[in-house]
Short mmCIF file of C-alpha atoms in Angstrom, two decimals:
data_model
loop_
_atom_site.label_atom_id
_atom_site.label_comp_id
_atom_site.label_asym_id
_atom_site.label_seq_id
_atom_site.Cartn_x
_atom_site.Cartn_y
_atom_site.Cartn_z
CA MET A 62 -1.46 4.57 28.58
CA THR A 63 -1.92 7.78 27.51
CA VAL A 64 -1.35 10.01 25.58
CA ALA A 65 -1.29 13.83 25.79
CA GLY A 66 -3.37 13.72 28.80
CA ARG A 67 -6.19 11.27 27.20
CA GLU A 68 -6.85 7.29 27.00
CA GLU A 69 -4.05 5.44 24.12
CA THR A 70 -5.90 4.63 21.15
CA ASP A 71 -5.05 2.27 18.48
CA TRP A 72 -4.76 5.30 15.71
CA ASP A 73 -2.66 6.38 18.67
CA ARG A 74 -0.33 2.77 18.77
CA ALA A 75 -0.12 2.70 15.44
CA GLN A 76 1.21 5.77 14.56
CA ILE A 77 3.83 4.80 16.79
CA ASP A 78 4.61 1.48 15.29
CA ARG A 79 5.10 3.62 12.06
CA ARG A 80 7.84 5.69 13.76
CA ARG A 81 10.01 3.07 15.30
CA ALA A 82 9.91 1.28 12.03
CA GLY A 83 11.03 3.96 10.13
CA ARG A 84 13.56 4.95 12.96
CA LEU A 85 15.58 1.66 12.70
CA ALA A 86 15.10 1.30 9.14
CA LEU A 87 17.68 4.52 9.34
CA TRP A 88 19.82 3.14 12.16
CA VAL A 89 20.20 -0.07 10.69
CA GLY A 90 20.72 1.45 7.02
CA MET A 91 23.17 3.43 8.07
CA ALA A 92 25.40 0.29 10.06
CA VAL A 93 24.59 -2.33 7.10
CA PHE A 94 26.05 0.54 4.47
CA ALA A 95 29.11 0.47 7.28
CA ALA A 96 29.29 -3.15 7.10
CA LYS A 97 29.85 -3.04 3.01
CA LEU A 98 31.48 -0.97 2.71
CA ALA A 99 34.27 -1.52 4.94
CA ALA A 100 33.67 -4.83 2.79
CA PHE A 101 34.82 -2.96 -0.02
CA TRP A 102 38.09 -1.83 0.90
CA ILE A 103 39.14 -5.74 2.19
CA THR A 104 37.86 -6.98 -1.18
CA GLY A 105 38.35 -4.61 -3.89
CA SER A 106 35.14 -6.13 -5.24
CA THR A 107 33.39 -3.60 -7.80
CA ALA A 108 30.29 -5.83 -6.97
CA VAL A 109 30.43 -4.89 -3.20
CA LEU A 110 31.00 -1.41 -4.15
CA ALA A 111 27.70 -1.26 -6.43
CA ASP A 112 25.96 -3.51 -3.36
CA ALA A 113 27.97 -1.11 -0.74
CA MET A 114 26.04 2.22 -2.84
CA GLU A 115 22.79 0.62 -3.29
CA SER A 116 22.42 0.61 -0.12
CA THR A 117 23.21 4.64 0.38
CA ILE A 118 19.43 4.46 -0.98
CA ASN A 119 18.82 2.75 1.22
CA ILE A 120 19.58 5.44 3.90
CA VAL A 121 18.10 8.34 2.26
CA SER A 122 15.05 6.30 1.67
CA ALA A 123 14.53 6.00 5.49
CA ALA A 124 15.55 9.76 5.71
CA MET A 125 12.67 10.01 3.69
CA LEU A 126 10.50 7.80 5.42
CA VAL A 127 10.55 9.19 8.79
CA TYR A 128 10.20 12.24 7.89
CA THR A 129 7.02 11.26 5.91
CA LEU A 130 5.10 8.96 8.71
CA SER A 131 5.72 12.33 10.53
CA ILE A 132 3.32 14.15 7.96
CA VAL A 133 1.29 11.11 7.61
CA ALA A 134 0.40 11.57 11.10
CA ARG A 135 -1.26 14.74 11.59
CA PRO A 136 -5.11 14.12 11.50
CA PRO A 137 -7.76 16.01 8.51
CA ASP A 138 -7.58 19.41 8.54
CA LEU A 139 -9.16 22.07 6.86
CA ASN A 140 -6.21 22.41 3.70
CA HIS A 141 -6.31 18.26 3.96
CA PRO A 142 -9.65 16.86 4.68
CA TYR A 143 -8.75 13.72 3.42
CA GLY A 144 -5.79 13.84 5.46
CA HIS A 145 -2.07 13.48 4.68
CA GLY A 146 -1.78 9.92 3.63
CA LYS A 147 -1.41 10.83 -0.39
CA ALA A 148 2.65 11.44 0.83
CA GLU A 149 3.12 7.64 1.27
CA PHE A 150 2.14 7.10 -1.96
CA LEU A 151 4.72 10.00 -3.01
CA ALA A 152 7.56 8.10 -1.02
CA ALA A 153 7.02 4.63 -2.05
CA GLY A 154 7.11 6.39 -5.73
CA ILE A 155 10.37 8.30 -5.41
CA GLU A 156 11.29 4.73 -3.83
CA GLY A 157 10.79 2.73 -6.54
CA ALA A 158 12.65 5.14 -8.48
CA ALA A 159 15.50 4.73 -6.19
CA ILE A 160 15.58 1.61 -6.98
CA ALA A 161 15.61 1.84 -10.29
CA PHE A 162 18.51 3.92 -10.64
CA ALA A 163 20.33 1.64 -8.28
CA ALA A 164 19.95 -1.64 -10.42
CA LEU A 165 21.57 1.07 -12.82
CA VAL A 166 24.39 2.04 -11.67
CA ILE A 167 24.85 -1.69 -10.47
CA VAL A 168 23.88 -2.86 -13.29
CA ALA A 169 26.99 -0.09 -15.44
CA GLU A 170 29.30 -1.19 -12.18
CA GLY A 171 29.31 -4.96 -13.92
CA VAL A 172 30.15 -3.41 -17.35
CA ARG A 173 32.59 -1.32 -16.33
CA GLU A 174 34.71 -4.08 -14.42
CA LEU A 175 34.29 -6.54 -17.28
CA LEU A 176 36.18 -4.05 -20.25
CA GLU A 177 39.35 -3.38 -17.53
CA GLY A 178 38.91 -6.71 -15.50
CA PRO A 179 38.02 -8.00 -12.36
CA ARG A 180 40.35 -7.68 -8.73
CA VAL A 181 39.18 -9.66 -6.23
CA GLN A 182 40.94 -10.20 -2.86
CA ARG A 183 40.80 -11.02 0.79
CA LEU A 184 37.79 -12.28 0.36
CA ASP A 185 37.50 -14.35 3.76
CA VAL A 186 36.77 -11.06 5.81
CA GLY A 187 34.51 -9.57 3.26
CA LEU A 188 32.14 -12.27 2.63
CA LEU A 189 31.75 -12.12 6.39
CA LEU A 190 30.35 -8.76 6.38
CA LEU A 191 28.42 -9.29 3.37
CA VAL A 192 26.18 -12.38 5.19
CA ALA A 193 26.08 -10.85 8.41
CA SER A 194 24.69 -7.35 6.49
CA THR A 195 22.38 -9.83 4.10
CA VAL A 196 21.10 -11.54 7.43
CA ALA A 197 20.56 -7.75 8.93
CA ASN A 198 18.72 -6.24 6.10
CA TYR A 199 16.38 -9.11 5.39
CA LEU A 200 15.64 -9.42 8.95
CA LEU A 201 14.74 -6.05 8.67
CA GLY A 202 12.97 -6.18 5.12
CA ARG A 203 10.32 -8.20 6.65
CA HIS A 204 9.92 -6.14 9.75
CA LEU A 205 9.10 -3.75 7.99
CA VAL A 206 6.46 -4.87 5.55
CA ALA A 207 4.99 -7.02 7.64
CA VAL A 208 4.44 -3.67 10.07
CA GLY A 209 3.14 -1.73 7.08
CA LYS A 210 0.54 -4.09 6.14
CA ARG A 211 -0.44 -4.22 9.98
CA VAL A 212 -1.09 -0.56 9.92
CA HIS A 213 -1.79 0.47 6.11
CA SER A 214 1.38 2.10 5.88
CA ALA A 215 2.03 1.93 2.22
CA ALA A 216 5.46 3.83 2.56
CA LEU A 217 6.48 1.71 5.02
CA VAL A 218 5.70 -1.43 2.60
CA ALA A 219 7.22 -0.40 0.13
CA ASP A 220 10.61 0.70 2.65
CA GLY A 221 10.45 -3.14 3.25
CA GLN A 222 10.53 -4.25 0.21
CA HIS A 223 12.75 -2.07 -0.70
CA VAL A 224 15.58 -3.23 1.49
CA LEU A 225 14.55 -6.79 0.54
CA ALA A 226 15.09 -6.11 -3.39
CA ASP A 227 18.77 -5.11 -1.49
CA VAL A 228 18.97 -8.22 -0.49
CA TRP A 229 18.43 -9.74 -2.83
CA THR A 230 21.77 -7.32 -3.91
CA SER A 231 23.62 -8.92 -1.50
CA VAL A 232 23.36 -12.38 -2.47
CA GLY A 233 23.98 -12.15 -5.85
CA VAL A 234 27.59 -10.80 -4.41
CA VAL A 235 28.18 -12.99 -2.07
CA GLY A 236 27.06 -16.38 -4.77
CA GLY A 237 29.95 -14.60 -6.83
CA LEU A 238 32.38 -14.17 -4.57
CA VAL A 239 31.89 -17.37 -3.20
CA VAL A 240 32.25 -19.16 -6.63
CA VAL A 241 34.85 -16.67 -7.14
CA ALA A 242 36.99 -18.59 -3.94
CA LEU A 243 36.00 -21.94 -4.59
CA THR A 244 37.06 -21.51 -8.56
CA GLY A 245 39.65 -18.52 -9.03
CA PHE A 246 36.86 -17.39 -12.24
CA MET A 247 37.86 -13.99 -11.26
CA TRP A 248 34.42 -12.54 -14.27
CA ALA A 249 31.82 -14.19 -11.85
CA ASP A 250 32.15 -10.89 -9.64
CA PRO A 251 30.35 -8.40 -11.96
CA LEU A 252 28.70 -11.06 -14.82
CA ILE A 253 26.16 -12.27 -11.77
CA ALA A 254 25.91 -8.79 -9.85
CA MET A 255 24.83 -7.01 -13.41
CA ALA A 256 22.24 -10.50 -13.20
CA VAL A 257 20.86 -9.70 -9.52
CA GLY A 258 20.71 -5.57 -11.22
CA VAL A 259 18.20 -6.27 -13.81
CA HIS A 260 15.93 -8.28 -11.28
CA VAL A 261 16.24 -5.72 -9.56
CA ALA A 262 15.41 -2.90 -11.72
CA PHE A 263 11.92 -5.09 -11.98
CA GLN A 264 11.43 -4.11 -8.84
CA GLY A 265 11.77 -0.86 -8.70
CA VAL A 266 9.43 -0.55 -11.66
CA ALA A 267 6.82 -2.65 -10.43
CA LEU A 268 7.12 -0.42 -7.21
CA LEU A 269 6.27 2.98 -8.89
CA ARG A 270 3.35 1.28 -10.85
CA ASP A 271 1.87 0.77 -7.72
CA ALA A 272 3.33 4.06 -6.03
CA LEU A 273 0.90 5.74 -9.26
CA GLY A 274 -1.47 3.99 -8.85
CA GLY A 275 -1.86 5.39 -5.14
CA LEU A 276 -1.81 8.48 -5.54
CA MET A 277 -4.06 7.65 -9.43
CA ASP A 278 -6.61 6.86 -6.79
CA ALA A 279 -6.32 3.79 -8.82
CA ALA A 280 -9.41 1.39 -8.64
CA ASP A 281 -8.95 -2.25 -6.81
CA PRO A 282 -11.15 -5.27 -8.31
CA ASP A 283 -10.14 -6.69 -5.04
CA VAL A 284 -11.23 -4.25 -2.78
CA ASN A 285 -15.10 -3.00 -4.68
CA GLU A 286 -15.52 -7.01 -4.09
CA GLU A 287 -14.68 -6.97 -0.46
CA THR A 288 -16.82 -3.79 -0.16
CA ALA A 289 -19.19 -5.54 -1.82
CA ARG A 290 -19.08 -9.09 0.41
CA VAL A 291 -19.12 -6.84 3.60
CA LEU A 292 -22.44 -4.86 2.91
CA GLU A 293 -24.79 -7.66 0.75
CA SER A 294 -23.64 -9.80 4.48
CA ALA A 295 -24.98 -6.26 7.03
CA ARG A 296 -27.84 -5.91 4.14
CA ASP A 297 -30.63 -4.55 5.41
CA ASP A 298 -34.19 -5.12 3.29
CA SER A 299 -34.17 -1.21 2.56
CA TRP A 300 -31.52 -1.64 0.55
CA ILE A 301 -33.21 -2.02 -2.43
CA ASP A 302 -29.60 -1.65 -4.73
CA LEU A 303 -26.26 -0.26 -5.06
CA HIS A 304 -23.99 1.56 -7.59
CA GLY A 305 -21.11 3.15 -8.04
CA LEU A 306 -19.31 2.44 -6.42
CA ARG A 307 -15.80 3.95 -5.36
CA SER A 308 -12.84 3.37 -3.14
CA TRP A 309 -9.43 4.55 -2.89
CA ARG A 310 -6.97 5.22 0.53
CA SER A 311 -5.36 8.32 1.54
CA GLY A 312 -2.15 7.15 3.52
CA ALA A 313 -3.89 4.48 6.07
CA ARG A 314 -7.36 6.59 5.44
CA ARG A 315 -9.73 4.51 4.04
CA HIS A 316 -12.73 6.14 1.43
CA PHE A 317 -15.63 5.10 0.86
CA ASP A 318 -18.21 6.46 -2.00
CA LEU A 319 -21.03 4.77 -3.47
CA HIS A 320 -25.40 5.38 -4.55
CA LEU A 321 -27.78 3.47 -2.66
CA THR A 322 -31.39 3.36 -4.05
CA VAL A 323 -33.71 2.90 -1.15
CA PRO A 324 -37.81 3.05 -0.78
CA ARG A 325 -38.85 6.75 -2.28
CA TYR A 326 -40.96 7.66 0.65
CA TYR A 327 -38.26 6.70 3.32
CA ASP A 328 -38.71 10.29 5.52
CA VAL A 329 -34.45 12.12 6.62
CA ASP A 330 -33.97 9.89 9.96
CA GLN A 331 -34.54 6.60 7.95
CA ILE A 332 -31.78 8.17 5.63
CA HIS A 333 -29.52 9.03 8.19
CA SER A 334 -29.94 5.91 10.25
CA ILE A 335 -29.15 3.80 7.16
CA HIS A 336 -25.90 6.58 6.33
CA ASP A 337 -24.88 5.54 9.82
CA GLU A 338 -24.59 1.72 9.87
CA ILE A 339 -23.19 1.66 6.40
CA GLU A 340 -20.24 3.92 7.23
CA HIS A 341 -20.04 1.97 10.56
CA THR A 342 -19.83 -1.88 8.43
CA LEU A 343 -17.61 -0.05 6.46
CA LEU A 344 -15.34 1.47 8.47
CA ASP A 345 -15.08 -1.58 11.21
CA GLY A 346 -11.96 -2.39 11.60
CA GLU A 347 -10.04 0.21 10.04
CA ILE A 348 -7.21 2.01 12.35
CA ASP A 349 -7.00 5.69 11.23
CA GLY A 350 -10.77 5.90 9.76
CA GLY A 351 -11.96 7.19 6.92
CA ASP A 352 -14.82 8.51 5.31
CA VAL A 353 -18.02 7.05 3.87
CA VAL A 354 -20.07 8.86 1.75
CA VAL A 355 -23.75 8.29 0.80
CA HIS A 356 -25.42 8.25 -2.11
CA PHE A 357 -29.06 8.13 -1.53
CA ASP A 358 -31.02 7.19 -4.20
CA PRO A 359 -35.13 6.90 -4.32
CA CYS A 360 -36.18 3.98 -5.72
CA LEU A 361 -38.35 3.51 -10.04
CA PRO A 362 -40.86 0.85 -10.55
CA VAL A 363 -38.18 -0.86 -12.24
CA ASP A 364 -37.02 -1.98 -9.54
CA CYS A 365 -40.71 -3.22 -7.50
CA PRO A 366 -39.23 -6.95 -8.61
CA GLY A 367 -35.82 -6.08 -6.64
CA CYS A 368 -37.34 -4.48 -3.92
CA ALA A 369 -37.56 -6.90 -0.32
CA VAL A 370 -39.64 -4.42 1.39
CA SER A 371 -43.02 -5.88 2.45
CA PRO A 372 -45.39 -3.81 3.15
CA CYS A 373 -44.86 -1.30 -0.17
CA PRO A 374 -47.19 1.34 -0.78
CA VAL A 375 -46.23 2.79 -3.24
CA ARG A 376 -45.13 -1.18 -4.81
CA GLU A 377 -45.74 -1.41 -8.50
CA ALA A 378 -44.60 -5.05 -9.53
CA ALA A 379 -44.23 -8.46 -7.10
CA PHE A 380 -41.45 -9.16 -5.46
CA THR A 381 -38.75 -11.73 -7.64
CA GLY A 382 -35.48 -11.84 -5.86
CA ARG A 383 -33.41 -9.08 -4.93
CA HIS A 384 -30.17 -8.57 -6.71
CA VAL A 385 -26.83 -10.20 -4.78
CA PHE A 386 -24.30 -7.58 -4.10
CA ASP A 387 -20.86 -7.97 -5.48
CA GLY A 388 -18.23 -6.50 -7.10
CA GLU A 389 -19.58 -5.71 -11.16
CA ARG A 390 -22.87 -4.73 -9.85
CA ALA A 391 -21.06 -2.66 -7.43
CA VAL A 392 -19.07 -0.36 -9.81
CA ARG A 393 -22.17 0.18 -12.57
CA THR A 394 -22.08 4.17 -13.52
CA ASP A 395 -25.18 5.81 -14.69
CA ALA A 396 -24.61 4.96 -18.12
CA THR A 397 -24.50 1.61 -17.62
CA LEU A 398 -27.90 1.19 -15.93
CA GLY A 399 -30.24 2.22 -18.51
CA ALA A 400 -33.01 3.78 -19.82
CA ASP A 401 -35.50 3.38 -17.40
CA HIS A 402 -32.70 4.81 -14.27
CA PRO A 403 -32.26 8.71 -14.91
CA PRO A 404 -28.77 10.03 -14.15
CA SER A 405 -28.01 10.50 -10.05
CA ARG A 406 -28.30 13.89 -8.93
#
């Protein structure tokens, strides 16, 4: 298949999958909202109304998701050299705030119904509509999370988690209405709605926290450990030591910054070859690509015991065993290297 006169790439397919999932979220969100609104008109349940109100946020979030994905699809340019992926974290943060707000609305509606007294009617048809919309939301949420993880889209994962949080809301509402239908205990409707609202609030806060971490380039120890492991597996004897590793995502694009100690007598061609090899190693499998910046530090006499290069024209101490690259070693800073290593320039 061709795109704009060229062969379709993995990046093109990922963008198509993102936009397709975003549009699906919007259309399914509108259909689910219509079903829940109809269920409220039929049953008069305040819990159903709160559930329907939560679904309006799904629609707004899905519309914002479609717009965000169109921004993220733009390649890096002079004004945005790291790409436009941060827009995904912003969208995910807004989603988290929206979920938390919806939870407050649900709890407030439950309190109001407790004070005014619950009024529920015609539960049979209302329950069928709610169950159908809940199943649709569950399938949609699972699909969005799966696609989001596959194409490294924080916005799609966030929207999928939002939809799945809505599923828990609906399950609680359906449970409350079933209890009402079987026992006639009307107070179950607002009480269960309030309990589900508290659960949804925790989901929203967690999502907001993760989005803020992405916007602020929070370090991920698991990513650092995996990066060090990959470098260790591809390691050449000339890769004497590693420190200053930093990694962050701009949407689906991965960026790496690290310091590598190499023999101080290496020329530019040798240094450039090492950089290309590290770049290929770290970006292998990244659909949207990324950037790798390697700061090369010349070896010092203190590095000799851990250097396996042989023969070495400047060796001042015998080789005793090289240091294994792991997450803890990789993230060391200049301040933690000791007095024998001057700060990197």
